[in-house]
C-alpha cells in the first residue's frame, strides 16, 4: 500500500442515503478472482443503461466528474455486504476518499485496508459539501482535517492505528505476523 | 466483580493482546468459514508471501454464492453454465487443496449456504468467535457466539494468523417482551426491529436480543433474527445460550461429545450477560404488537405491517426508492400483484421455514403467471424436506424445487427475478438490483411468501392458517 498523508481533490457528490455495496458493485461482478479491473463495473446499474451505454445524467458520466478522487455520499454509505470489491472498485476507478456523516462498519474497515480514506464529517459540513459539488477539498491525515474552499478546517475521527498504517504504508498483516509469539502464547494457554 | 455482558465475556476470552489507545486488540478467531466469492484474493496474498494457513483445524470452506441451484449443473455432469462462476468454484477447489483446507465441495451432502451449514454441523458453538467473508455471519450469534463478517483482506489475516485487529464494539440490548402472535414469525420480528432502529441504528454495536419472545424461540428462529442484525448496521447479534441451544447442538457431528460435552455445557452456562450488566444502548419492544411485515422500498428499514400504508411524505431519496419500486406514497402493499416468490437464503431456508411455507401451500396451487422457487438452505435441509414430503407439496403446487445455495438472494448464480418484476422474497436485502438488475424485492416471512404464491398478490398469511 502506498503511504498517503494528504489528498487534494475536487468532489463528486452522490447525495443518496444508504448507498449500499450492491449499488457500488452489483453481485454479478463478484465472480472475479483478482482485485483489478473492477472500476469499469463501479455503480454499474446506475451508470449504464440496459444496453450497456453510459447514462448521460449519472454523475460519474459527466465531464465535471473526471479526475475527482473524493466522493461525497449521503448518510450510511457502504451498508450491506462485506464485499471488499466495493472499495476495490472505487479505488480502481480513481477514488481515494469517501466522505459522509456515517460510513458502514465493514465498508469502513475494508476501505482503510486498501488506502481508501473513510472521512466522517458533521452534519453541517456534510450539508455544505452536498451543496457545493465539485468544490476543492484538502484532506490531511497529519491533522485529521478536511480543509474546505470557504476557509474552514473541520476535523474527522480516524482510528490511530489505521491512520498510522495509512501514513506509513504499513500493512496490517505484517504487523499481525510480527506478534507471532503472542499468538502462540494464547494458543498454548487457551486449550480448545 | 463487575457485571459483564455476554459480548464482553466472549471478547475478553479471545484477546490475544488487549486494545490500547494506539492499537486495536488482537482478537483470536475460533472458527473461520470461507467461501468462493470473498476468498480468492486472500489465498493469492498467502501465495505471494509464502505463508501457510495457520490453523487448518479452525478453517472450513464451502461454495454457495455463485453455485447454480440446477440439479444437472451440480450432479448431472453438465458444466456450470456461468463461466465466471465455474472458474471461481474451480479456484476454491485449487486453493483449498493447495493449502490443505477442508472443503465441503459442490457435490458434498453437507454442502449448503455457509451460515446454514455451520450450525447444522455443530461447528458453530456458544462462546466462540466466528468470522466469514460475508456480512450475514451475524447468523451464528444465535448460539451466543461472537460472529461477524469481514472483508477479503481480513480473510487473509485470519488464514495467516488466526487473528484479527479489532476495536471493541459497543453493546446494544434489544429486549423483546411478550410473545409473537399466531402467523407472526421471527422474520416479522426482525423486520420490525430494523424498522424501529433503522438501517444504521446498530452501527458500531453488537446487539444482544433478549426477553421472553427470544427465549421462547427455536434455534432456527433465533438464527433468522441474528442473521439480519447487519441490516440494522450492527457488527453482530447475539442470543444467550440456554437449554434450547444445548438441545440443538447435542449430537451434531462437530459438537463436543461425551465428557467434553458436559464440560462445554458447563462453560456455556456461564456466558449469558450477568444481572445488572450495562449496555451502551437499549431498546424495548413488545412482540405482541408485531404483525406480519413486508418491505416496500430499497432497504430493509423501509418496512410496514401488512395492514399499513406506505408513508405519504419523504425526501428525494425516499421518492426515488418508491419510483424504483413502482409504488405511490400512501399506497397499500397488501393486494399488489407479484411475479416471483423466492423461499430461500440464509435468513429463511432452514427446515422450519420450508415447513411453514408448505403448510400454506399444501393442497393449493401457485397462482397463474407467478414463478415460485423453493431453494433449501443446505443439502441436509433438502434431504430432510424430501423425507417429509415437503418437496411434493411444492412441486405439486407448481413451484420449482432446487439444489441448495444462495440462489435468488443475490443475482450471481443464474437465478434472477427479472427487470421490473416484483418478488416476494424470504431473503434479507431489498437493495436495488440485489435479485438481478431492475428486480423489485419485497422482503417477508416464508408464510407471507407462500400466501403470495397462492394468491398471486401480497397477502396476509393468517388467512390461510385457520
Ligand atoms: S443467502 Fe444471501 S445473504 Fe445469505 S450468504 Fe447467501 S447471498 Fe449472502
XYZ file of C-alpha atoms and ligand atoms in Angstrom:
666
model
C 0.000 0.000 0.000
C 1.280 3.467 -0.951
C 1.675 5.771 2.054
C -0.824 8.632 1.997
C -0.691 11.821 4.044
C -2.586 14.338 2.015
C -5.240 14.302 -0.620
C -6.279 17.326 -2.612
C -9.183 16.842 -4.951
C -12.424 18.154 -6.323
C -15.508 16.298 -5.119
C -18.189 14.243 -6.781
C -21.490 14.366 -4.912
C -23.938 11.454 -4.676
C -26.477 12.623 -2.103
C -28.460 9.372 -1.784
C -28.567 7.945 1.719
C -27.785 4.271 2.362
C -25.775 3.734 -0.827
C -25.220 0.013 -0.351
C -22.418 -2.174 -1.605
C -24.770 -3.829 -4.110
C -25.003 -0.412 -5.822
C -21.281 0.237 -5.588
C -20.633 -3.093 -7.262
C -23.508 -5.423 -8.169
C -23.110 -9.107 -7.263
C -22.821 -10.335 -10.825
C -19.363 -8.741 -10.986
C -18.121 -10.646 -7.952
C -17.180 -13.780 -9.839
C -13.685 -12.398 -10.285
C -10.652 -13.891 -8.602
C -8.457 -10.769 -8.720
C -8.712 -7.236 -7.328
C -8.089 -5.419 -10.565
C -10.347 -4.043 -13.233
C -13.450 -3.530 -11.096
C -13.590 0.228 -11.806
C -15.495 -0.440 -15.005
C -18.294 -2.023 -13.007
C -18.427 0.677 -10.315
C -22.086 1.732 -9.847
C -22.845 -0.330 -12.964
C -26.629 -0.277 -12.647
C -26.745 3.483 -12.158
C -24.020 4.227 -14.657
C -25.116 2.223 -17.687
C -28.481 1.543 -19.304
C -29.753 -1.938 -20.200
C -27.794 -1.845 -23.463
C -24.603 -1.009 -21.585
C -24.439 2.619 -22.719
C -23.484 5.308 -20.189
C -26.498 7.192 -18.836
C -25.671 10.827 -19.548
C -27.404 12.118 -16.407
C -25.451 9.926 -13.970
C -22.845 11.987 -12.172
C -19.848 9.795 -12.964
C -20.637 10.079 -16.666
C -20.490 13.868 -16.622
C -17.336 15.712 -17.647
C -17.019 17.517 -14.300
C -16.529 14.169 -12.520
C -13.380 13.361 -14.455
C -10.299 13.206 -12.257
C -12.178 13.641 -8.958
C -10.775 11.473 -6.179
C -13.206 12.328 -3.389
C -16.753 11.003 -3.267
C -19.238 12.822 -1.054
C -22.111 10.444 -0.318
C -25.329 10.563 1.690
C -25.596 9.151 5.190
C -24.723 5.474 5.869
C -22.708 4.857 2.738
C -21.383 1.332 2.187
C -24.061 -0.528 4.109
C -24.827 -4.108 3.192
C -22.443 -6.788 2.085
C -18.877 -7.321 3.294
C -17.564 -7.464 -0.282
C -14.188 -5.771 -0.434
C -14.899 -5.473 -4.143
C -16.676 -2.227 -3.203
C -13.539 -0.314 -2.140
C -11.534 -2.127 -4.826
C -13.952 -0.834 -7.469
C -13.881 2.717 -6.058
C -10.085 2.713 -5.995
C -9.734 1.139 -9.410
C -11.997 3.875 -10.744
C -9.788 6.537 -9.167
C -11.354 7.441 -5.817
C -9.134 7.837 -2.761
C -11.667 9.159 -0.222
C -15.333 8.674 0.682
C -16.953 11.395 2.766
C -20.255 11.117 4.635
C -21.856 11.638 8.013
C -21.980 7.891 8.615
C -19.968 5.123 7.000
C -20.997 1.492 7.497
C -18.623 -0.573 9.674
C -17.389 -3.299 7.344
C -17.062 -0.945 4.387
C -15.059 1.472 6.525
C -12.722 -1.352 7.593
C -12.323 -2.617 4.069
C -11.625 0.887 2.797
C -8.903 1.547 5.357
C -7.171 -1.678 4.414
C -6.920 -0.545 0.822
C -5.920 3.080 1.287
C -9.375 4.500 0.562
C -9.959 7.178 3.207
C -13.289 6.991 5.039
C -13.960 10.526 6.227
C -16.860 11.076 8.630
C -17.872 14.712 8.942
C -20.515 16.551 10.947
C -23.982 17.300 9.538
C -23.224 20.933 8.823
C -20.043 20.238 6.881
C -21.811 17.446 5.060
C -24.675 19.733 4.076
C -22.175 22.281 2.804
C -20.333 19.644 0.762
C -23.590 18.350 -0.698
C -24.471 21.888 -1.712
C -21.082 22.531 -3.350
C -20.391 19.694 -5.765
C -17.023 19.934 -7.471
C -15.533 22.021 -4.673
C -11.837 21.574 -3.995
C -11.015 19.943 -0.653
C -7.767 19.011 1.058
C -7.675 16.054 3.423
C -4.723 15.931 5.807
C -4.054 12.790 7.812
C -1.371 14.502 9.885
C -4.009 16.731 11.475
C -7.075 14.628 10.593
C -8.751 17.590 8.995
C -10.559 18.463 5.807
C -9.925 21.969 4.505
C -12.866 23.439 2.637
C -12.828 26.118 -0.069
C -14.570 28.585 2.273
C -11.530 28.513 4.535
C -12.929 26.209 7.209
C -10.962 23.292 8.515
C -13.008 20.507 10.032
C -11.589 17.557 11.855
C -12.669 13.975 11.426
C -12.111 10.899 13.589
C -9.667 8.245 12.469
C -8.630 5.224 14.463
C -4.978 5.915 15.410
C -3.585 2.603 14.267
C -5.364 2.766 10.906
C -4.054 6.287 10.493
C -0.513 5.148 11.274
C -0.796 2.326 8.722
C -2.144 4.671 6.049
C 0.533 7.291 6.586
C 3.376 4.799 6.648
C 2.100 2.348 4.085
C 2.241 -0.350 6.775
C 0.305 -3.454 6.045
C -1.595 -4.930 8.945
C -0.774 -8.492 8.028
C 2.896 -7.739 8.591
C 2.008 -6.303 11.998
C -0.006 -9.389 12.960
C 2.754 -11.717 11.798
C 5.211 -9.815 13.976
C 3.081 -10.719 17.027
C 3.523 -14.439 16.402
C 4.796 -15.084 19.921
C 1.717 -13.548 21.489
C -0.472 -15.675 19.266
C 1.439 -18.838 20.141
C 1.206 -17.991 23.809
C -2.534 -17.521 23.506
C -2.895 -20.854 21.759
C -0.884 -22.613 24.459
C -2.851 -21.104 27.321
C -6.331 -21.412 25.812
C -6.935 -25.102 25.233
C -9.582 -25.819 22.678
C -16.697 -8.315 40.125
C -18.341 -6.035 37.666
C -21.430 -7.379 35.915
C -20.473 -8.243 32.346
C -22.443 -8.602 29.149
C -22.195 -11.815 27.161
C -20.348 -9.919 24.459
C -17.727 -8.678 26.934
C -17.152 -12.195 28.222
C -16.618 -13.633 24.768
C -14.493 -10.690 23.696
C -12.140 -10.769 26.661
C -11.699 -14.546 26.391
C -10.343 -14.002 22.877
C -7.991 -11.102 23.444
C -4.525 -12.193 22.408
C -3.453 -8.632 23.093
C -5.987 -6.131 24.510
C -6.545 -2.841 22.735
C -4.748 0.344 23.744
C -5.379 3.880 22.620
C -2.790 3.395 19.884
C -3.515 -0.116 18.735
C -6.602 -2.249 18.260
C -6.945 -5.557 20.070
C -5.590 -8.713 18.525
C -8.588 -10.998 18.651
C -8.305 -14.766 18.310
C -10.720 -16.480 15.923
C -12.050 -19.947 16.771
C -13.872 -20.724 13.561
C -13.173 -19.296 10.121
C -15.725 -20.113 7.465
C -14.850 -19.233 3.926
C -16.470 -19.394 0.505
C -15.653 -18.964 -3.154
C -16.511 -15.284 -3.615
C -14.524 -13.476 -0.940
C -11.522 -15.788 -0.601
C -9.594 -15.960 -3.914
C -7.669 -12.710 -3.405
C -6.854 -13.731 0.188
C -5.309 -17.021 -0.907
C -3.348 -15.060 -3.525
C -1.815 -12.934 -0.761
C -0.750 -16.060 1.134
C 0.790 -17.442 -2.021
C 2.627 -14.187 -2.821
C 4.096 -14.071 0.666
C 4.814 -17.757 1.012
C 2.557 -18.139 4.059
C 0.668 -21.282 5.107
C -2.820 -21.373 6.639
C -2.093 -21.178 10.363
C -4.897 -23.357 11.725
C -6.354 -25.796 9.244
C -8.411 -27.287 12.079
C -10.255 -23.994 12.508
C -10.853 -23.287 8.834
C -13.721 -24.636 6.782
C -14.521 -23.789 3.175
C -17.623 -24.278 1.091
C -19.255 -22.883 -2.027
C -22.699 -21.366 -2.113
C -22.926 -17.888 -3.645
C -22.092 -18.421 -7.279
C -23.016 -22.098 -7.445
C -26.031 -22.960 -9.577
C -29.137 -24.482 -7.964
C -29.894 -26.527 -11.027
C -29.521 -30.286 -10.449
C -27.793 -31.065 -13.737
C -25.058 -28.498 -13.245
C -24.203 -29.968 -9.863
C -24.822 -33.687 -10.171
C -25.610 -34.279 -13.843
C -22.144 -33.823 -15.289
C -23.188 -30.577 -17.008
C -20.597 -27.811 -16.524
C -21.601 -24.748 -14.520
C -23.204 -22.590 -17.168
C -21.898 -19.214 -15.954
C -18.272 -19.385 -16.900
C -17.026 -16.858 -14.362
C -18.843 -18.769 -11.598
C -17.357 -22.053 -12.768
C -13.877 -20.518 -12.633
C -14.473 -19.242 -9.130
C -15.607 -22.668 -7.939
C -12.547 -24.263 -9.525
C -10.325 -21.646 -7.953
C -11.633 -22.509 -4.487
C -11.044 -26.195 -5.190
C -7.458 -25.401 -6.198
C -6.833 -23.066 -3.267
C -8.198 -25.422 -0.639
C -6.279 -28.403 -1.980
C -3.048 -26.411 -2.292
C -3.284 -25.087 1.274
C -4.857 -28.205 2.756
C -8.094 -26.503 3.855
C -11.118 -28.714 4.369
C -13.648 -28.101 1.618
C -17.287 -29.053 1.637
C -17.390 -29.284 -2.116
C -20.024 -28.899 -4.793
C -21.379 -32.425 -4.580
C -20.988 -32.954 -0.846
C -24.166 -33.983 1.011
C -23.070 -31.473 3.689
C -22.892 -28.503 1.335
C -25.172 -25.533 1.690
C -25.217 -21.844 2.463
C -22.266 -21.217 4.738
C -24.422 -19.768 7.551
C -26.766 -22.713 7.443
C -24.155 -25.471 7.485
C -22.001 -24.036 10.301
C -24.795 -24.541 12.853
C -26.089 -27.679 11.152
C -22.717 -29.387 11.531
C -22.407 -28.206 15.120
C -19.299 -26.201 14.220
C -20.952 -23.016 15.473
C -20.898 -23.105 19.277
C -21.562 -20.772 22.200
C -18.717 -18.520 23.272
C -16.759 -18.947 20.056
C -15.521 -16.216 17.783
C -16.725 -16.968 14.273
C -15.858 -14.990 11.160
C -16.504 -15.319 7.456
C -16.043 -13.061 4.469
C -19.752 -12.436 4.472
C -21.842 -9.918 6.343
C -24.535 -12.399 7.374
C -22.048 -14.205 9.582
C -24.084 -12.486 12.295
C -26.393 -15.528 11.980
C -24.095 -17.631 14.161
C -24.611 -15.233 17.064
C -27.867 -17.086 17.736
C -25.714 -19.575 19.686
C -24.078 -16.963 21.888
C -21.047 -16.833 19.598
C -19.436 -13.543 18.631
C -19.818 -13.821 14.868
C -19.234 -11.128 12.310
C -18.499 -10.521 8.655
C -15.080 -9.460 7.418
C -13.590 -8.317 4.119
C -11.167 -10.238 1.975
C -8.029 -8.592 3.396
C -9.151 -9.762 6.826
C -9.877 -13.230 5.453
C -6.167 -13.250 4.579
C -5.272 -12.091 8.112
C -7.235 -14.931 9.676
C -5.895 -17.537 7.254
C -2.326 -16.484 8.018
C -2.531 -15.662 11.743
C -5.927 -16.907 13.042
C -6.302 -13.347 14.376
C -7.872 -10.030 13.534
C -7.092 -6.472 14.552
C -10.292 -5.156 16.048
C -11.546 -2.208 18.045
C -14.029 -3.273 20.682
C -17.568 -2.501 19.523
C -20.270 -1.092 21.793
C -23.170 -3.108 23.154
C -26.868 -2.680 22.420
C -29.626 -4.560 24.213
C -32.733 -5.337 22.158
C -35.301 -6.650 24.571
C -38.406 -8.243 23.119
C -41.110 -8.696 25.710
C -44.236 -10.807 25.367
C -44.938 -13.376 22.682
C -45.374 -13.262 18.928
C -48.950 -13.838 17.805
C -50.049 -16.722 15.550
C -48.818 -16.331 11.968
C -46.218 -13.779 13.098
C -42.688 -15.080 12.693
C -39.098 -14.360 13.685
C -38.675 -12.712 10.271
C -41.505 -10.296 11.008
C -39.936 -9.505 14.350
C -36.505 -8.693 12.947
C -38.062 -6.587 10.183
C -39.999 -4.715 12.866
C -36.792 -4.225 14.879
C -34.978 -2.823 11.835
C -37.960 -0.601 11.101
C -37.683 0.679 14.647
C -33.935 1.279 14.990
C -33.182 1.983 11.318
C -30.693 0.535 8.839
C -27.766 2.265 10.502
C -29.180 2.148 14.043
C -26.785 -0.595 15.094
C -23.598 0.796 13.524
C -20.590 0.198 15.761
C -22.591 -2.053 18.088
C -23.120 -5.703 18.870
C -26.795 -6.372 19.504
C -27.954 -8.732 22.196
C -31.510 -9.964 21.655
C -33.153 -10.727 24.975
C -36.519 -11.066 26.607
C -39.386 -13.513 26.701
C -40.060 -13.634 22.957
C -36.439 -14.536 22.192
C -36.280 -17.138 24.968
C -39.388 -18.782 23.526
C -37.832 -19.092 20.071
C -36.307 -22.183 18.489
C -32.676 -22.017 17.340
C -33.810 -21.648 13.749
C -35.923 -18.629 14.648
C -33.069 -17.101 16.630
C -30.841 -17.559 13.598
C -33.339 -15.685 11.439
C -33.265 -12.801 13.905
C -29.469 -12.687 14.278
C -28.992 -13.076 10.533
C -30.458 -9.654 9.841
C -28.527 -7.794 12.562
C -26.297 -6.464 9.803
C -29.361 -4.940 8.115
C -29.581 -2.702 11.158
C -25.919 -1.833 10.579
C -24.738 -3.877 13.588
C -21.456 -5.761 13.606
C -23.085 -8.777 15.172
C -26.161 -10.015 17.009
C -26.156 -12.451 19.900
C -28.625 -14.548 21.868
C -27.658 -16.093 25.196
C -27.260 -19.871 25.045
C -29.799 -21.890 27.022
C -31.388 -25.357 27.064
C -32.777 -24.742 23.558
C -29.246 -24.108 22.311
C -27.792 -27.171 24.011
C -30.592 -29.428 22.777
C -29.992 -28.224 19.228
C -26.255 -28.844 19.369
C -26.090 -32.136 21.191
C -25.082 -34.990 18.919
C -24.217 -32.816 15.907
C -21.125 -34.045 14.036
C -18.766 -31.281 15.148
C -20.188 -30.587 18.591
C -18.205 -31.901 21.560
C -19.251 -35.347 22.748
C -19.162 -37.389 25.952
C -17.326 -35.848 28.828
C -16.244 -32.956 26.639
C -19.884 -32.180 26.010
C -20.647 -31.970 29.735
C -17.682 -29.677 30.270
C -18.610 -27.500 27.315
C -22.172 -27.073 28.561
C -20.883 -26.058 31.979
C -18.767 -23.337 30.387
C -21.582 -22.222 28.116
C -23.871 -21.759 31.105
C -21.527 -19.010 32.303
C -21.930 -16.985 29.128
C -25.231 -15.098 29.485
C -24.958 -11.463 30.497
C -24.788 -11.021 34.252
C -27.793 -9.488 36.000
C -27.247 -5.751 36.072
C -24.777 -5.762 33.165
C -24.848 -2.421 31.408
C -25.321 -1.920 27.703
C -24.325 1.203 25.822
C -27.789 1.390 24.297
C -31.119 -0.279 24.930
C -34.431 -0.630 23.179
C -37.541 -2.497 24.292
C -40.238 -3.876 22.004
C -43.463 -5.746 22.600
C -43.713 -8.882 20.464
C -47.477 -8.851 20.903
C -47.688 -5.727 18.745
C -45.724 -7.173 15.834
C -47.725 -8.064 12.740
C -46.689 -9.810 9.533
C -44.328 -7.349 7.864
C -43.390 -6.508 4.292
C -40.829 -4.124 2.839
C -41.861 -1.567 0.243
C -38.604 0.218 -0.533
C -34.967 -0.392 -1.334
C -33.560 -1.039 2.128
C -34.859 -3.308 4.885
C -35.742 -0.313 7.055
C -38.445 0.665 4.555
C -40.870 -1.789 6.058
C -44.538 -1.906 7.058
C -47.032 -4.141 8.754
C -49.129 -5.785 6.013
C -52.095 -3.771 7.216
C -50.228 -0.486 6.855
C -49.799 2.046 4.075
C -46.593 3.467 2.597
C -45.779 6.808 4.258
C -47.088 9.672 2.186
C -44.174 12.002 2.657
C -40.436 11.668 2.389
C -37.344 13.244 0.899
C -35.983 12.855 -2.619
C -34.160 9.638 -1.696
C -37.435 8.197 -0.418
C -39.268 9.202 -3.606
C -36.506 7.729 -5.738
C -36.831 4.419 -3.877
C -40.587 4.412 -4.467
C -40.081 5.177 -8.160
C -37.726 2.220 -8.415
C -40.325 0.046 -6.717
C -43.191 1.433 -8.799
C -45.134 2.418 -5.674
C -47.008 5.571 -4.749
C -46.858 7.295 -1.367
C -49.874 6.352 0.739
C -50.440 3.112 -1.144
C -51.009 -0.295 0.487
C -48.570 -3.047 -0.443
C -51.068 -5.733 0.540
C -53.059 -6.724 -2.531
C -50.287 -5.885 -5.020
C -49.856 -8.370 -7.838
C -46.497 -10.096 -7.809
C -44.452 -12.100 -10.346
C -41.980 -14.195 -8.403
C -41.827 -15.852 -4.992
C -38.486 -16.898 -3.582
C -38.293 -19.087 -0.497
C -34.623 -19.440 0.321
C -31.458 -17.744 1.680
C -29.556 -17.933 4.963
C -32.396 -15.980 6.585
C -35.229 -18.393 5.870
C -34.247 -21.661 4.203
C -33.994 -23.983 7.174
C -36.367 -26.893 7.625
C -38.821 -24.960 9.800
C -39.047 -22.266 7.122
C -39.846 -24.810 4.444
C -42.423 -26.427 6.727
C -44.064 -23.056 7.264
C -44.268 -22.375 3.545
C -45.506 -25.908 2.865
C -48.226 -25.503 5.454
C -49.717 -22.694 3.376
C -49.052 -24.386 0.022
C -50.412 -27.806 0.942
C -53.212 -28.738 -1.471
C -53.045 -25.344 -3.152
C -51.553 -24.127 -6.420
C -49.115 -21.380 -7.261
C -51.153 -18.618 -8.913
C -51.009 -18.374 -12.696
C -48.172 -16.251 -14.046
C -46.304 -16.491 -10.747
C -42.948 -18.242 -10.638
C -42.090 -19.790 -7.305
C -38.636 -21.010 -6.439
C -38.000 -23.018 -3.281
C -34.314 -23.374 -2.514
C -33.356 -25.302 0.613
C -30.524 -23.766 2.596
C -28.427 -26.913 2.516
C -28.394 -30.390 1.028
C -29.149 -31.648 4.527
C -32.270 -29.474 4.710
C -33.207 -30.663 1.237
C -32.944 -34.279 2.283
C -34.954 -33.706 5.420
C -37.651 -31.864 3.485
C -37.854 -34.653 0.936
C -38.148 -37.255 3.685
C -41.153 -35.328 4.994
C -42.672 -34.948 1.538
C -42.399 -31.145 1.505
C -40.887 -31.228 -1.974
C -44.046 -32.946 -3.273
C -46.208 -30.218 -1.805
C -44.165 -27.556 -3.554
C -43.818 -29.370 -6.856
C -47.492 -30.308 -6.995
C -48.353 -26.689 -6.324
C -46.253 -25.737 -9.345
C -43.120 -24.438 -7.614
C -39.544 -25.215 -8.610
C -37.626 -27.332 -6.098
C -33.886 -26.722 -6.321
C -30.496 -27.741 -5.039
C -29.214 -25.615 -2.143
C -27.327 -22.346 -2.462
C -27.745 -18.596 -2.225
C -29.724 -18.593 -5.436
C -32.012 -15.619 -5.967
C -30.908 -13.909 -2.761
C -28.258 -12.239 -4.880
C -28.106 -12.275 -8.627
C -24.803 -14.017 -9.324
C -25.583 -17.674 -9.957
C -28.093 -17.563 -12.773
C -31.226 -17.240 -10.595
C -32.675 -13.745 -11.002
C -36.067 -12.108 -10.686
C -36.136 -10.101 -13.917
C -36.182 -6.348 -14.510
C -39.251 -4.540 -13.267
C -40.734 -7.694 -11.742
C -42.000 -7.951 -8.183
C -40.635 -10.708 -5.985
C -41.834 -11.619 -2.532
C -38.641 -12.976 -1.070
C -37.704 -14.582 2.234
C -34.140 -13.253 1.855
C -32.648 -10.287 3.676
C -31.879 -7.473 1.216
C -34.217 -5.497 -0.965
C -31.497 -3.255 -2.373
C -31.892 -2.083 -5.956
C -30.826 -4.875 -8.267
C -29.970 -7.240 -5.427
C -32.008 -10.032 -7.012
C -30.909 -9.107 -10.529
C -30.893 -5.842 -12.456
C -34.153 -3.961 -12.050
C -35.677 -6.531 -9.678
C -38.195 -5.228 -7.132
C -37.897 -7.118 -3.882
C -40.494 -7.326 -1.125
C -38.975 -8.977 1.927
C -41.277 -11.119 4.025
C -41.584 -14.308 6.041
C -41.921 -17.774 4.486
C -45.616 -17.754 5.459
C -46.238 -14.448 3.713
C -44.211 -15.559 0.699
C -46.242 -18.755 0.377
C -49.521 -16.871 0.733
C -48.416 -14.530 -2.066
C -47.538 -17.504 -4.243
C -51.012 -18.929 -3.842
C -52.973 -15.724 -4.424
C -50.556 -14.003 -6.806
C -50.813 -10.946 -4.552
C -49.254 -9.698 -1.355
C -51.488 -11.409 1.194
C -51.708 -11.724 4.957
C -50.816 -15.375 5.584
C -53.068 -15.563 8.616
C -55.962 -16.016 6.169
C -54.539 -19.455 5.399
C -53.734 -20.632 8.849
C -57.276 -21.027 10.168
S -28.129 -16.480 1.154
Fe -27.884 -14.383 0.537
S -27.363 -13.247 2.357
Fe -27.074 -15.421 2.786
S -24.905 -15.804 2.410
Fe -26.017 -16.239 0.513
S -26.015 -14.328 -0.640
Fe -25.426 -13.832 1.452
